[in-house]
PDB file of C-alpha atoms in Angstrom:
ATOM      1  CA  UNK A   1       5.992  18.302 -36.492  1.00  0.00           C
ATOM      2  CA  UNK A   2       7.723  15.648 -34.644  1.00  0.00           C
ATOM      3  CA  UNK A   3      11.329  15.220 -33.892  1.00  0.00           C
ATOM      4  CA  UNK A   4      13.420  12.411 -33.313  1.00  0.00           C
ATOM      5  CA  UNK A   5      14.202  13.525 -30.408  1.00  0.00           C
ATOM      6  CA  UNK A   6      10.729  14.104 -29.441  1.00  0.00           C
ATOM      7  CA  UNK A   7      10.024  10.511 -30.404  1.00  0.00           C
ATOM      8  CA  UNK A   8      13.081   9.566 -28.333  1.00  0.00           C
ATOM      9  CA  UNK A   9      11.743  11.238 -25.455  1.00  0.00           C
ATOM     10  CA  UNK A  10       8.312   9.283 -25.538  1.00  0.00           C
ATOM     11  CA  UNK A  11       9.674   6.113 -26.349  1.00  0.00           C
ATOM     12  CA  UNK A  12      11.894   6.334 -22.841  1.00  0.00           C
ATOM     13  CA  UNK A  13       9.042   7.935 -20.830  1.00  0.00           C
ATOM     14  CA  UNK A  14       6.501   5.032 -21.961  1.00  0.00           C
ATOM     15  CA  UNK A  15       9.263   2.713 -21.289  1.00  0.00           C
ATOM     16  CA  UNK A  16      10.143   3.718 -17.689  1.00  0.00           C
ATOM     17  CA  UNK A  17       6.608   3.677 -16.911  1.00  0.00           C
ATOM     18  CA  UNK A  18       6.116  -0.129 -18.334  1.00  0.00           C
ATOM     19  CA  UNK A  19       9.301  -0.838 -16.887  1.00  0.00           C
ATOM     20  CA  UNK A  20       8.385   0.376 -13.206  1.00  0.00           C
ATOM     21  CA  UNK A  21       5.139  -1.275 -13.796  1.00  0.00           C
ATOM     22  CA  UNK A  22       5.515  -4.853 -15.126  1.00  0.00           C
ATOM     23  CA  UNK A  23       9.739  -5.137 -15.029  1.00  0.00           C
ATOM     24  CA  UNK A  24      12.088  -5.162 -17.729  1.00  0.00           C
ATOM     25  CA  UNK A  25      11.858  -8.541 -18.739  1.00  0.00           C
ATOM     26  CA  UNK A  26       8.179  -8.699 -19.041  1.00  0.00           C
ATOM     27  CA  UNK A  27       8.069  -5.422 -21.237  1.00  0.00           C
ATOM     28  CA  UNK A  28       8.726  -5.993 -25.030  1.00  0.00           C
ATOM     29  CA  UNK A  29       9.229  -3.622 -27.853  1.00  0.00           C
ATOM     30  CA  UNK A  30       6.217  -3.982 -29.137  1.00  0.00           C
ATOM     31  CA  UNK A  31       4.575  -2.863 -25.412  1.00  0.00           C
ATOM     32  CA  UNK A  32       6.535   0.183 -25.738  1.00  0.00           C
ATOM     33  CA  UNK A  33       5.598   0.917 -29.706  1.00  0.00           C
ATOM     34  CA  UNK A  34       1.969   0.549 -28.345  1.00  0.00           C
ATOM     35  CA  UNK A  35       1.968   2.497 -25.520  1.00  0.00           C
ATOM     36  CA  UNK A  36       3.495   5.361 -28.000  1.00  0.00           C
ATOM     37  CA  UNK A  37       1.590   4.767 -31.456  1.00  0.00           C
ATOM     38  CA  UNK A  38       4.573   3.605 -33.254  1.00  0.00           C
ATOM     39  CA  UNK A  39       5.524   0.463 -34.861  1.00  0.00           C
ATOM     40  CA  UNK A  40       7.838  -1.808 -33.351  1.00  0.00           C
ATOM     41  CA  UNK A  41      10.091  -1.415 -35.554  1.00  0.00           C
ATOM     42  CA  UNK A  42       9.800   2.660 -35.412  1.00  0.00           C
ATOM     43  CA  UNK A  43      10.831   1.706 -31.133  1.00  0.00           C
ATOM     44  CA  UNK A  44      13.459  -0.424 -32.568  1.00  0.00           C
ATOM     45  CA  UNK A  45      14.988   2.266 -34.865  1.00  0.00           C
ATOM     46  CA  UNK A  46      15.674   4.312 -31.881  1.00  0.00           C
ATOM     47  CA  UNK A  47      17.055   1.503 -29.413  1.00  0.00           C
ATOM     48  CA  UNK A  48      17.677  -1.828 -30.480  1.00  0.00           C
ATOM     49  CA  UNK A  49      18.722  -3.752 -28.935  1.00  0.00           C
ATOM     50  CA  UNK A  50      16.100  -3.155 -25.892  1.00  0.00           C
ATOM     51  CA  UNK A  51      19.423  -3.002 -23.250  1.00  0.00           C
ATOM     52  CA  UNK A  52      19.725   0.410 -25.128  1.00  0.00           C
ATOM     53  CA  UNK A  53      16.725   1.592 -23.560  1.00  0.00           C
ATOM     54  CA  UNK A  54      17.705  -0.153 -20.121  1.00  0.00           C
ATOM     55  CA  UNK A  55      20.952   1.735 -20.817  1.00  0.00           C
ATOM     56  CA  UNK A  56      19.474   5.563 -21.436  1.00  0.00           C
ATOM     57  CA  UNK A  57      16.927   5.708 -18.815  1.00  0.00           C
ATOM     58  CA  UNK A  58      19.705   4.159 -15.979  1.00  0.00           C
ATOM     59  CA  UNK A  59      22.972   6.617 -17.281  1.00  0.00           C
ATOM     60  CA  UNK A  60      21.328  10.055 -15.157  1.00  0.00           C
ATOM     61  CA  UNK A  61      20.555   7.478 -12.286  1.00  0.00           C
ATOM     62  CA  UNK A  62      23.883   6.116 -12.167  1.00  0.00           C
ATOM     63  CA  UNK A  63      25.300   9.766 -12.258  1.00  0.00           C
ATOM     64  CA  UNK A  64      23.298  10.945  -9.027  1.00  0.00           C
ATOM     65  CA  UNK A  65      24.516   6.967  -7.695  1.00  0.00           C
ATOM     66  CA  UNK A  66      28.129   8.510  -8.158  1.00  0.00           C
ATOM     67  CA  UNK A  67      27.638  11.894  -6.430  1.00  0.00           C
ATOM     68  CA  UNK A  68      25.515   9.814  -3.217  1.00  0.00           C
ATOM     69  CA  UNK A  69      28.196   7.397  -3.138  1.00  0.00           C
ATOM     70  CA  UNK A  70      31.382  10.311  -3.465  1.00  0.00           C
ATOM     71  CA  UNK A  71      29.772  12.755  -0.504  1.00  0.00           C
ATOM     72  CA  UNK A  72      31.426  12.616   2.536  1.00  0.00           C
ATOM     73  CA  UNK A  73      28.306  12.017   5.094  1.00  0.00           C
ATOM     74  CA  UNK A  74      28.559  13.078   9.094  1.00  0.00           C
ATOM     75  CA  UNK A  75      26.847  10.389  10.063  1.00  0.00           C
ATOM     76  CA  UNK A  76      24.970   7.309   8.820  1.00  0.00           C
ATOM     77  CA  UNK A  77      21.544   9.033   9.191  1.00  0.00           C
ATOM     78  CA  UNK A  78      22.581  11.490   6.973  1.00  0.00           C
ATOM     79  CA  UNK A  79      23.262   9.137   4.442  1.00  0.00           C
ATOM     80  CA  UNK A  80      20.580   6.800   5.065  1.00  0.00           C
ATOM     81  CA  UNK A  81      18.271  10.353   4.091  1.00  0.00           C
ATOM     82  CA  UNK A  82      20.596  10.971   0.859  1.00  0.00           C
ATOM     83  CA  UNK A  83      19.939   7.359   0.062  1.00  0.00           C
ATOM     84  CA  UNK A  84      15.917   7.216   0.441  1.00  0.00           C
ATOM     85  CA  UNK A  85      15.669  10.264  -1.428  1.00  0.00           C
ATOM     86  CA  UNK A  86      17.287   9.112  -4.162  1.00  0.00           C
ATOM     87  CA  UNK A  87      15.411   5.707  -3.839  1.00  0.00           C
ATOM     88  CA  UNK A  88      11.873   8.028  -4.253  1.00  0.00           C
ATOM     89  CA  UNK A  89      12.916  10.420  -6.709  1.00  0.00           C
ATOM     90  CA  UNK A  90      14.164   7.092  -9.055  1.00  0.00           C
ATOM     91  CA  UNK A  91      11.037   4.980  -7.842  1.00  0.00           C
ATOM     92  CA  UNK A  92      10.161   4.335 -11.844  1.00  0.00           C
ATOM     93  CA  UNK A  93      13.593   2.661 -12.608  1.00  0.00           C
ATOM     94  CA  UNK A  94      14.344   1.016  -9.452  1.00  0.00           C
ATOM     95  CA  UNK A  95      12.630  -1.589 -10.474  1.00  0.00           C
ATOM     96  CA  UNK A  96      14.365  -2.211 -13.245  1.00  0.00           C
ATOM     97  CA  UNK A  97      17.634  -0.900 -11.904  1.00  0.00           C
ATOM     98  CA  UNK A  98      17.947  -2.925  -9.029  1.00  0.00           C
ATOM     99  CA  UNK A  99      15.161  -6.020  -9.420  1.00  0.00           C
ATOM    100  CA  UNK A 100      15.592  -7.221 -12.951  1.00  0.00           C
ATOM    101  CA  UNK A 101      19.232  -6.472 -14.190  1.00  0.00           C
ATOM    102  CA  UNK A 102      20.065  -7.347 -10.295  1.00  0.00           C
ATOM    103  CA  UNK A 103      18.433 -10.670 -10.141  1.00  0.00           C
ATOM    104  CA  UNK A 104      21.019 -12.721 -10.801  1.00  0.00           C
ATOM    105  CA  UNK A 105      24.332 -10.708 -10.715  1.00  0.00           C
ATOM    106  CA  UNK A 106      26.732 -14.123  -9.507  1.00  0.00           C
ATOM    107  CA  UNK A 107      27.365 -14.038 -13.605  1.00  0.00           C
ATOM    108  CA  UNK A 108      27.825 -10.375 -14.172  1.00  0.00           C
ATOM    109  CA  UNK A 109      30.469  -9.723 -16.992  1.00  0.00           C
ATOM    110  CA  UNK A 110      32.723  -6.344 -15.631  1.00  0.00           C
ATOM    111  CA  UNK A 111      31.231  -3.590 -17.661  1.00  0.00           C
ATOM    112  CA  UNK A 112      27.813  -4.752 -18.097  1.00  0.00           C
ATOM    113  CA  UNK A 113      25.093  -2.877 -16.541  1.00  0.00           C
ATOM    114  CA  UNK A 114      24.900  -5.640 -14.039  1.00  0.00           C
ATOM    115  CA  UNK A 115      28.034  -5.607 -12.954  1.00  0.00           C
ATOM    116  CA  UNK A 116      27.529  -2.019 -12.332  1.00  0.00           C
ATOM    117  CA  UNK A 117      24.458  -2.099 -10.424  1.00  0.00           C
ATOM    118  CA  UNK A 118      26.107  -4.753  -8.476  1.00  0.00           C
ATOM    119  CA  UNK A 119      28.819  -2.430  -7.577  1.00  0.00           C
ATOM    120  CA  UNK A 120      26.993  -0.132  -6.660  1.00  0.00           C
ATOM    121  CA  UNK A 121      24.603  -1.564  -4.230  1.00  0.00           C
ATOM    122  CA  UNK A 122      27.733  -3.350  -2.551  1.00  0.00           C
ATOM    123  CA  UNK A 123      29.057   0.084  -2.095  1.00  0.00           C
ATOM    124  CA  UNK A 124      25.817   1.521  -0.434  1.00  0.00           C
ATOM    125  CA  UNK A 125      25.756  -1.782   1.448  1.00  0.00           C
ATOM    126  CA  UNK A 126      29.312  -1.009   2.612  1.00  0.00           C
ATOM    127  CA  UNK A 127      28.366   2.647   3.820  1.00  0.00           C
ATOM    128  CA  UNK A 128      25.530   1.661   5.490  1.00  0.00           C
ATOM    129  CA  UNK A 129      27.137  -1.048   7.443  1.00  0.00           C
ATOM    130  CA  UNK A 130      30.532   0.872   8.194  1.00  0.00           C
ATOM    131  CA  UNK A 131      33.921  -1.405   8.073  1.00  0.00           C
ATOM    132  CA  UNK A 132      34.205  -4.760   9.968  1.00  0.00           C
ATOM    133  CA  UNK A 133      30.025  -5.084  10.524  1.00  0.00           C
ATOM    134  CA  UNK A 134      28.775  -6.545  13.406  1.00  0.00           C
ATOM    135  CA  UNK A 135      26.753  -9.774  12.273  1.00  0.00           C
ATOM    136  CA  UNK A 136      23.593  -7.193  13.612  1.00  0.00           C
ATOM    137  CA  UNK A 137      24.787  -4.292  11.513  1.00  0.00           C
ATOM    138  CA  UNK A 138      25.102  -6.521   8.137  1.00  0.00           C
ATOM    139  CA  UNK A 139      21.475  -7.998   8.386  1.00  0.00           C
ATOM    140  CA  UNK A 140      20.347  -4.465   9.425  1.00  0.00           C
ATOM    141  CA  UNK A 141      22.059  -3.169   6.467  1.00  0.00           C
ATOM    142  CA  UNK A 142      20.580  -5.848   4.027  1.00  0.00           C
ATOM    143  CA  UNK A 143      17.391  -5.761   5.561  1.00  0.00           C
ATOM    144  CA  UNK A 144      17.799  -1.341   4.765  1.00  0.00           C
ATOM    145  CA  UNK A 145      17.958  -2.084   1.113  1.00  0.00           C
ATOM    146  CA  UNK A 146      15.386  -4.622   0.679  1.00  0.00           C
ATOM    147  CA  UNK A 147      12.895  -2.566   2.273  1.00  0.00           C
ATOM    148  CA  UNK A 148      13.810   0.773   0.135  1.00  0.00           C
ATOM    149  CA  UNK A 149      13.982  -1.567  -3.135  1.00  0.00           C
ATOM    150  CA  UNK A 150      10.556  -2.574  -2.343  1.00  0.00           C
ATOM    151  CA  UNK A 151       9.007   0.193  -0.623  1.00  0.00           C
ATOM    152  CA  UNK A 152      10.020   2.109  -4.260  1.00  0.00           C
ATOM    153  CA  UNK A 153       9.230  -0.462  -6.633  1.00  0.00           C
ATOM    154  CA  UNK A 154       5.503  -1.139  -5.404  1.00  0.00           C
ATOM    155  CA  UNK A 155       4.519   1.905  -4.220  1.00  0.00           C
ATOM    156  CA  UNK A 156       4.369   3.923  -7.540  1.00  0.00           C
ATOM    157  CA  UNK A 157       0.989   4.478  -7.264  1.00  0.00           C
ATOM    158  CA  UNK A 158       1.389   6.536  -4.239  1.00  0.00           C
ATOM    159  CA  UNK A 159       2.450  10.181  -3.978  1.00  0.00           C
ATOM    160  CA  UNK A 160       6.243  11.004  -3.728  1.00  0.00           C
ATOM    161  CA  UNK A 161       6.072  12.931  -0.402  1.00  0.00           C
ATOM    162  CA  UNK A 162       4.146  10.155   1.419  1.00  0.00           C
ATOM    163  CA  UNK A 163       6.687   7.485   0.080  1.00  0.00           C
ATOM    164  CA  UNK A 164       9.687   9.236   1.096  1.00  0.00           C
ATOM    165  CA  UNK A 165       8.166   9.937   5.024  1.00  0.00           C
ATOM    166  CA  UNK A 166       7.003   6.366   5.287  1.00  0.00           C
ATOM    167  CA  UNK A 167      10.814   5.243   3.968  1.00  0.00           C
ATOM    168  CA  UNK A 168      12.605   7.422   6.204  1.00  0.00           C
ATOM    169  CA  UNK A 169      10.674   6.644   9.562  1.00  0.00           C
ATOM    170  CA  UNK A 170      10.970   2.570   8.313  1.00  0.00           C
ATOM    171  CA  UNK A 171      15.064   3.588   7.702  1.00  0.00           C
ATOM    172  CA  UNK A 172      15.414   5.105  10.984  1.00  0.00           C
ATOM    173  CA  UNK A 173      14.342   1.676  12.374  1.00  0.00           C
ATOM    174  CA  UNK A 174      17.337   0.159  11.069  1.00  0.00           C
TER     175      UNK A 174
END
């Protein structure tokens, strides 16, 4: 027998896959219901509207953003390893986390998950590039998170250990 919670649990795992696969905007309800045998309106039952889903699968990724962000590093190349860890081990909702509700964050309402995300990668921006940034530290720093953003996002396909070595030696770099 099936539980809601069961049913819960597929729903989000078939929607961080289509989610780290073809983006947030570009994956409906109806994708997820599909990829899970349900109805639409079964997916819908359980998170409507979609932002719900957006919403679960980001709230134990913003908790582990909290604890990278709160510990006290020794240097920057410790944190720079904290942060491309985390970047791998999240690699199915990065995309979504920092691509899609990202995009456009000039508009971002305090509160909303953009807003959030916003703050957040403006605080890892401000760790990695230290306090009063040389113009060569900012576009280092910039040039940090675009590469782990990407390096996640389209390299789901290959195996975690391999991402997080190729990361690290392209981090050092910076």
């Amino acid at each position: 027998m099936t539980t809601a919670d069961d049913t819960r649990s597929r729903i989000l795992a078939a929607a961080r896959e289509l989610f780290a696969e073809r983006g947030y905007a570009a994956t409906s309800l109806a994708d997820i219901a599909a990829a899970v045998g349900l109805t639409k309106t079964a997916v819908a039952y359980h998170f409507h509207p979609k932002d719900r889903l957006a919403a679960e699968l980001l709230d134990p990724v913003a908790a582990d953003m909290l604890t990278l962000l709160d510990t006290p590093y020794d240097s920057r190349e410790e944190f720079v390893e904290a942060l491309v860890t985390f970047a791998v081990r999240y690699r199915s909702v990065i995309r979504l986390f920092m691509e899609d509700l990202a995009a456009d964050d000039a508009g971002a309402e305090p509160g909303s998950e953009r807003h959030t995300i916003r703050t957040f990668r403006d605080e890892i921006y401000a760790k990695l590039a230290g306090p009063d940034p040389t113009p060569e530290a900012r576009l280092k720093s910039w040039a940090l998170l675009g590469a782990l953003q990407w390096g996640a996002v389209k390299t789901m396909d290959l195996p975690e250990d391999q991402v997080r070595a190729a990361l690290l030696e392209a981090a050092r770099a910076y």
